[in-house]
C-alpha cells in the first residue's frame, strides 16, 4: 500500500466568534499554524470540531473557508450525520470543493441498528455523493457515537467500494481492536484517534493519527511518526506524547484545548457551542496549574509553540 495520505492529522477545533458563529478567519489562521508546525492534514467538523452541533450550512461554509485558505494541508471533512440526506449533502459538497476525503461516523440516533441498515446507509452515501477515486474513511467511535463498526461490515463495504472506502479513523481507544483492524485489512489506512496508541498502531501497520491533541502538540505526534519512518525506537517519544495527553484527563477536552489555544493567542475566543460548556473556574485552575500558563505568559514564552506541560 502506498503511504501517500498517511501521517498526522489534527482533528481541528471550530473557532467561534463572541456571537457564537463559526469564525472562518480564525479557522484559516489555525490551519496555517498547524501546517507550519508539521501536520500533514486536518479533519474539519469532526468530534473535536463540534461537527454534530453545527448546521449543514455552517459545516459546508467551514469546508469552503478551509479550502480557500490554501494551507497545503490535506483536508478531510467530517460529513456524518443522523440524517442520510444531510450526510449526502455534506459529502457531496466536500468533494465539490476539492477536499481530500471525508470521514463518516455511523448515523447515531437510533441504538443498535442492524448491520444491513448500516450497510445501506453507507452504500447510499457513497453511490450518490462520492465520485470515482473519492476517499472515504469510516469512523469507529463507540464512546461518542455508541454505534461500533464491525469487521464484517467494514469488509463488506470494502468489497463493494474498494476504490473509495480506503480507511478508518479508529477512536475506540482499544489497542486490541486497532491491531485486529490492521491485521484484517493490511491494505486499509487505519488512523488512530487515541494518541496513546500511535506507536503500537504504526508498528502494526497503521497509517497515522487523527487526533484533537494535534491542535496543541503536533510536534509530539510528528516525533513518534517520524521516528517510525526512520526505524528508530518509539518508546520515549510515545511516552512524551502520552504524558501530554494525560494533562487533559479529567477536563472537558474540547473546552480545554480551546482555552490553551486562546492562551497561545492562536484563536481569539475559547467559546464552545451548547450543549458543551466552557471551563468552570475550578477546571481552568487545574489547566492553568498543569500547563503553568501564567509562568509561560510572563516569561515571554510563545504559547503557540506549546510542546507539552512546562
Tab-separated table of C-alpha atoms in Angstrom, residues 7-300:
chain	number	residue	atom	x	y	z
A	7	UNK	CA	0.597	10.911	8.585
A	8	UNK	CA	-0.517	13.198	11.389
A	9	UNK	CA	-3.842	14.993	11.084
A	10	UNK	CA	-5.301	17.458	13.550
A	11	UNK	CA	-8.948	16.867	14.361
A	12	UNK	CA	-9.258	20.614	14.360
A	13	UNK	CA	-11.398	22.712	16.639
A	14	UNK	CA	-14.045	25.031	15.205
A	15	UNK	CA	-13.417	28.574	16.454
A	16	UNK	CA	-16.499	30.644	17.263
A	17	UNK	CA	-16.770	34.402	17.499
A	18	UNK	CA	-18.333	36.099	20.505
A	19	UNK	CA	-21.777	35.860	18.931
A	20	UNK	CA	-21.417	32.088	18.666
A	21	UNK	CA	-20.980	31.867	14.895
A	22	UNK	CA	-18.136	29.867	13.311
A	23	UNK	CA	-15.182	32.181	12.716
A	24	UNK	CA	-13.687	31.427	9.309
A	25	UNK	CA	-10.712	33.759	9.691
A	26	UNK	CA	-9.659	32.175	12.972
A	27	UNK	CA	-10.015	28.724	11.424
A	28	UNK	CA	-7.804	29.674	8.479
A	29	UNK	CA	-5.148	31.106	10.796
A	30	UNK	CA	-5.218	27.991	12.963
A	31	UNK	CA	-4.887	25.691	9.953
A	32	UNK	CA	-1.909	27.666	8.688
A	33	UNK	CA	-0.074	27.349	12.001
A	34	UNK	CA	-0.841	23.616	12.070
A	35	UNK	CA	0.801	23.320	8.661
A	36	UNK	CA	3.833	25.285	9.851
A	37	UNK	CA	4.181	23.021	12.872
A	38	UNK	CA	4.226	19.812	10.883
A	39	UNK	CA	0.697	18.466	10.481
A	40	UNK	CA	0.150	16.593	7.251
A	41	UNK	CA	-3.563	17.306	7.270
A	42	UNK	CA	-6.635	18.299	9.235
A	43	UNK	CA	-10.113	16.926	9.841
A	44	UNK	CA	-12.841	19.565	9.775
A	45	UNK	CA	-16.079	19.291	11.750
A	46	UNK	CA	-15.272	16.039	13.487
A	47	UNK	CA	-15.912	15.372	17.172
A	48	UNK	CA	-13.297	17.891	18.349
A	49	UNK	CA	-14.624	20.302	15.730
A	50	UNK	CA	-18.131	20.076	17.231
A	51	UNK	CA	-19.474	18.932	13.874
A	52	UNK	CA	-22.712	17.424	15.235
A	53	UNK	CA	-23.516	20.789	16.860
A	54	UNK	CA	-23.249	22.649	13.546
A	55	UNK	CA	-25.890	23.023	10.875
A	56	UNK	CA	-25.360	21.611	7.394
A	57	UNK	CA	-24.936	25.153	6.074
A	58	UNK	CA	-22.356	26.021	8.733
A	59	UNK	CA	-20.340	22.910	8.023
A	60	UNK	CA	-20.328	23.493	4.270
A	61	UNK	CA	-19.233	27.099	4.821
A	62	UNK	CA	-16.363	25.863	7.022
A	63	UNK	CA	-15.297	23.398	4.319
A	64	UNK	CA	-15.225	26.271	1.835
A	65	UNK	CA	-13.262	28.548	4.169
A	66	UNK	CA	-10.649	25.867	4.807
A	67	UNK	CA	-10.271	25.121	1.097
A	68	UNK	CA	-9.948	28.826	0.320
A	69	UNK	CA	-7.181	29.240	2.909
A	70	UNK	CA	-4.795	27.174	0.739
A	71	UNK	CA	-2.757	25.896	3.676
A	72	UNK	CA	-1.133	22.962	1.911
A	73	UNK	CA	-2.763	20.573	4.381
A	74	UNK	CA	-4.667	17.528	3.215
A	75	UNK	CA	-8.188	18.414	4.300
A	76	UNK	CA	-10.725	15.840	5.417
A	77	UNK	CA	-14.356	16.709	6.074
A	78	UNK	CA	-16.439	15.213	8.844
A	79	UNK	CA	-19.697	14.622	6.985
A	80	UNK	CA	-21.523	12.090	9.144
A	81	UNK	CA	-24.979	12.958	10.460
A	82	UNK	CA	-28.029	11.201	11.830
A	83	UNK	CA	-29.836	12.067	8.595
A	84	UNK	CA	-28.996	10.215	5.398
A	85	UNK	CA	-29.826	13.238	3.240
A	86	UNK	CA	-27.704	15.575	5.372
A	87	UNK	CA	-24.770	13.173	5.130
A	88	UNK	CA	-25.158	13.033	1.359
A	89	UNK	CA	-25.336	16.824	1.059
A	90	UNK	CA	-22.249	17.332	3.226
A	91	UNK	CA	-20.265	14.617	1.466
A	92	UNK	CA	-21.134	15.903	-1.993
A	93	UNK	CA	-20.165	19.453	-1.005
A	94	UNK	CA	-16.802	18.334	0.391
A	95	UNK	CA	-15.804	16.663	-2.858
A	96	UNK	CA	-17.128	19.507	-4.994
A	97	UNK	CA	-14.803	21.835	-3.063
A	98	UNK	CA	-11.812	19.620	-3.765
A	99	UNK	CA	-11.186	18.346	-0.243
A	100	UNK	CA	-9.002	15.258	0.048
A	101	UNK	CA	-11.627	12.975	1.557
A	102	UNK	CA	-14.453	12.533	4.023
A	103	UNK	CA	-14.783	10.877	7.430
A	104	UNK	CA	-18.230	9.416	8.064
A	105	UNK	CA	-19.441	8.362	11.504
A	106	UNK	CA	-22.443	5.983	11.564
A	107	UNK	CA	-25.874	7.606	11.986
A	108	UNK	CA	-26.012	7.975	15.739
A	109	UNK	CA	-29.595	8.435	16.902
A	110	UNK	CA	-31.210	5.006	16.733
A	111	UNK	CA	-29.497	2.487	19.034
A	112	UNK	CA	-28.088	-0.782	17.707
A	113	UNK	CA	-29.142	-0.551	14.053
A	114	UNK	CA	-28.944	-3.819	12.133
A	115	UNK	CA	-25.795	-4.380	10.048
A	116	UNK	CA	-27.954	-4.359	6.925
A	117	UNK	CA	-29.228	-0.882	7.805
A	118	UNK	CA	-25.727	0.463	8.388
A	119	UNK	CA	-24.517	-1.012	5.117
A	120	UNK	CA	-27.469	0.540	3.280
A	121	UNK	CA	-26.713	3.938	4.845
A	122	UNK	CA	-23.068	3.967	3.794
A	123	UNK	CA	-23.791	2.470	0.375
A	124	UNK	CA	-26.372	5.145	-0.400
A	125	UNK	CA	-23.992	7.932	0.613
A	126	UNK	CA	-21.158	6.518	-1.468
A	127	UNK	CA	-23.249	5.873	-4.565
A	128	UNK	CA	-24.855	9.308	-4.525
A	129	UNK	CA	-22.111	11.575	-3.204
A	130	UNK	CA	-18.630	10.073	-3.586
A	131	UNK	CA	-17.043	10.358	-7.044
A	132	UNK	CA	-14.837	7.676	-8.527
A	133	UNK	CA	-11.496	7.971	-6.774
A	134	UNK	CA	-13.009	9.863	-3.838
A	135	UNK	CA	-11.598	8.794	-0.467
A	136	UNK	CA	-13.904	7.684	2.351
A	137	UNK	CA	-12.684	6.996	5.874
A	138	UNK	CA	-15.136	5.173	8.097
A	139	UNK	CA	-15.323	6.457	11.667
A	140	UNK	CA	-15.353	3.990	14.566
A	141	UNK	CA	-16.069	5.924	17.758
A	142	UNK	CA	-18.328	3.912	20.101
A	143	UNK	CA	-17.552	6.073	23.170
A	144	UNK	CA	-19.208	9.030	21.405
A	145	UNK	CA	-21.443	7.669	18.658
A	146	UNK	CA	-22.414	4.498	20.558
A	147	UNK	CA	-22.502	2.509	17.296
A	148	UNK	CA	-19.449	0.342	16.566
A	149	UNK	CA	-18.376	-0.699	13.089
A	150	UNK	CA	-17.824	-4.455	12.968
A	151	UNK	CA	-15.047	-6.074	10.983
A	152	UNK	CA	-17.729	-7.822	8.939
A	153	UNK	CA	-19.375	-4.529	7.962
A	154	UNK	CA	-16.035	-2.970	7.094
A	155	UNK	CA	-15.158	-5.955	4.908
A	156	UNK	CA	-18.482	-5.749	3.124
A	157	UNK	CA	-18.074	-2.030	2.403
A	158	UNK	CA	-14.505	-2.601	1.225
A	159	UNK	CA	-15.653	-5.327	-1.140
A	160	UNK	CA	-18.494	-3.194	-2.510
A	161	UNK	CA	-16.462	0.016	-2.906
A	162	UNK	CA	-12.775	-0.970	-2.996
A	163	UNK	CA	-11.573	2.219	-4.672
A	164	UNK	CA	-13.465	4.569	-2.372
A	165	UNK	CA	-13.594	3.060	1.135
A	166	UNK	CA	-9.877	3.358	1.805
A	167	UNK	CA	-9.524	3.578	5.577
A	168	UNK	CA	-10.910	4.192	9.037
A	169	UNK	CA	-10.498	6.559	11.959
A	170	UNK	CA	-10.420	4.265	14.979
A	171	UNK	CA	-11.262	6.279	18.089
A	172	UNK	CA	-12.365	3.363	20.233
A	173	UNK	CA	-9.233	3.529	22.383
A	174	UNK	CA	-8.838	-0.266	22.279
A	175	UNK	CA	-5.328	-1.349	21.327
A	176	UNK	CA	-6.506	-4.869	20.545
A	177	UNK	CA	-9.200	-3.589	18.191
A	178	UNK	CA	-6.709	-1.386	16.366
A	179	UNK	CA	-4.423	-4.378	15.929
A	180	UNK	CA	-7.296	-6.502	14.620
A	181	UNK	CA	-8.134	-3.826	12.055
A	182	UNK	CA	-4.544	-3.686	10.835
A	183	UNK	CA	-4.298	-7.478	10.655
A	184	UNK	CA	-7.661	-7.959	8.926
A	185	UNK	CA	-7.166	-5.194	6.355
A	186	UNK	CA	-3.460	-4.798	5.553
A	187	UNK	CA	-4.241	-2.537	2.577
A	188	UNK	CA	-6.516	-0.298	4.670
A	189	UNK	CA	-5.434	3.042	6.163
A	190	UNK	CA	-6.011	2.757	9.910
A	191	UNK	CA	-5.699	6.094	11.713
A	192	UNK	CA	-5.937	6.132	15.497
A	193	UNK	CA	-7.886	8.780	17.366
A	194	UNK	CA	-6.218	7.973	20.697
A	195	UNK	CA	-2.716	9.442	20.941
A	196	UNK	CA	-1.629	6.725	23.366
A	197	UNK	CA	-1.977	4.153	20.595
A	198	UNK	CA	0.050	5.884	17.876
A	199	UNK	CA	3.269	3.889	18.292
A	200	UNK	CA	1.614	0.451	18.558
A	201	UNK	CA	-0.645	1.304	15.631
A	202	UNK	CA	2.275	2.271	13.410
A	203	UNK	CA	4.132	-0.889	14.389
A	204	UNK	CA	1.039	-2.914	13.439
A	205	UNK	CA	0.845	-1.281	10.013
A	206	UNK	CA	-1.331	1.740	10.805
A	207	UNK	CA	-1.329	4.915	8.739
A	208	UNK	CA	-1.036	7.584	11.429
A	209	UNK	CA	-3.290	9.583	13.727
A	210	UNK	CA	-6.229	11.971	13.519
A	211	UNK	CA	-6.464	13.499	16.993
A	212	UNK	CA	-7.599	16.554	18.887
A	213	UNK	CA	-4.271	16.747	20.712
A	214	UNK	CA	-2.606	17.655	17.408
A	215	UNK	CA	-4.236	21.087	17.747
A	216	UNK	CA	-1.757	21.672	20.577
A	217	UNK	CA	1.202	19.320	20.176
A	218	UNK	CA	1.676	18.336	16.524
A	219	UNK	CA	5.416	18.175	17.163
A	220	UNK	CA	4.970	15.359	19.692
A	221	UNK	CA	2.886	13.323	17.262
A	222	UNK	CA	5.309	14.003	14.414
A	223	UNK	CA	8.198	12.882	16.609
A	224	UNK	CA	6.610	9.439	17.026
A	225	UNK	CA	5.619	9.256	13.357
A	226	UNK	CA	8.986	10.430	12.014
A	227	UNK	CA	10.949	8.119	14.290
A	228	UNK	CA	8.903	5.227	12.961
A	229	UNK	CA	9.695	6.234	9.380
A	230	UNK	CA	13.405	6.258	10.290
A	231	UNK	CA	13.035	2.858	12.014
A	232	UNK	CA	14.107	4.305	15.350
A	233	UNK	CA	12.799	3.270	18.755
A	234	UNK	CA	9.480	4.843	19.672
A	235	UNK	CA	9.207	4.244	23.410
A	236	UNK	CA	10.443	7.617	24.705
A	237	UNK	CA	8.662	9.654	22.037
A	238	UNK	CA	5.406	7.816	22.718
A	239	UNK	CA	5.869	8.353	26.455
A	240	UNK	CA	6.168	12.127	25.945
A	241	UNK	CA	3.044	12.128	23.786
A	242	UNK	CA	1.048	10.064	26.270
A	243	UNK	CA	2.130	12.307	29.145
A	244	UNK	CA	0.913	15.383	27.256
A	245	UNK	CA	-2.453	13.739	26.697
A	246	UNK	CA	-2.630	12.865	30.390
A	247	UNK	CA	-2.560	16.565	31.264
A	248	UNK	CA	-6.059	16.930	29.783
A	249	UNK	CA	-7.537	13.981	31.680
A	250	UNK	CA	-10.479	14.854	33.887
A	251	UNK	CA	-11.178	18.074	31.983
A	252	UNK	CA	-13.740	18.788	29.244
A	253	UNK	CA	-11.348	18.080	26.388
A	254	UNK	CA	-12.686	20.404	23.692
A	255	UNK	CA	-13.100	23.358	26.038
A	256	UNK	CA	-9.606	22.765	27.455
A	257	UNK	CA	-7.998	22.598	24.013
A	258	UNK	CA	-9.704	25.831	23.020
A	259	UNK	CA	-8.612	27.561	26.226
A	260	UNK	CA	-4.993	26.584	25.595
A	261	UNK	CA	-5.217	27.822	22.009
A	262	UNK	CA	-6.642	31.102	23.264
A	263	UNK	CA	-3.844	31.364	25.832
A	264	UNK	CA	-1.416	30.861	22.968
A	265	UNK	CA	-3.041	33.699	21.020
A	266	UNK	CA	-3.898	31.288	18.223
A	267	UNK	CA	-7.640	31.829	18.499
A	268	UNK	CA	-9.440	34.807	19.989
A	269	UNK	CA	-12.262	33.001	21.777
A	270	UNK	CA	-12.445	29.710	23.659
A	271	UNK	CA	-16.203	29.592	23.184
A	272	UNK	CA	-17.869	26.199	22.708
A	273	UNK	CA	-21.382	25.631	21.449
A	274	UNK	CA	-24.085	24.190	23.709
A	275	UNK	CA	-24.625	21.508	24.828
A	276	UNK	CA	-20.891	21.780	25.588
A	277	UNK	CA	-19.968	24.163	28.384
A	278	UNK	CA	-16.931	26.387	28.959
A	279	UNK	CA	-14.451	25.501	31.668
A	280	UNK	CA	-15.559	26.240	35.196
A	281	UNK	CA	-13.286	28.295	37.419
A	282	UNK	CA	-12.004	25.151	39.117
A	283	UNK	CA	-11.365	23.423	35.791
A	284	UNK	CA	-9.493	26.444	34.487
A	285	UNK	CA	-7.390	26.479	37.656
A	286	UNK	CA	-6.404	22.851	37.030
A	287	UNK	CA	-5.494	23.627	33.410
A	288	UNK	CA	-3.544	26.725	34.430
A	289	UNK	CA	-1.545	24.822	37.006
A	290	UNK	CA	-0.846	21.813	34.804
A	291	UNK	CA	0.452	23.942	31.943
A	292	UNK	CA	1.883	26.787	34.054
A	293	UNK	CA	0.082	29.264	31.838
A	294	UNK	CA	0.822	32.323	33.949
A	295	UNK	CA	4.538	31.469	34.070
A	296	UNK	CA	4.645	30.957	30.322
A	297	UNK	CA	2.818	34.204	29.605
A	298	UNK	CA	5.019	36.357	31.876
A	299	UNK	CA	8.292	34.702	30.821
A	300	UNK	CA	7.852	35.602	27.176
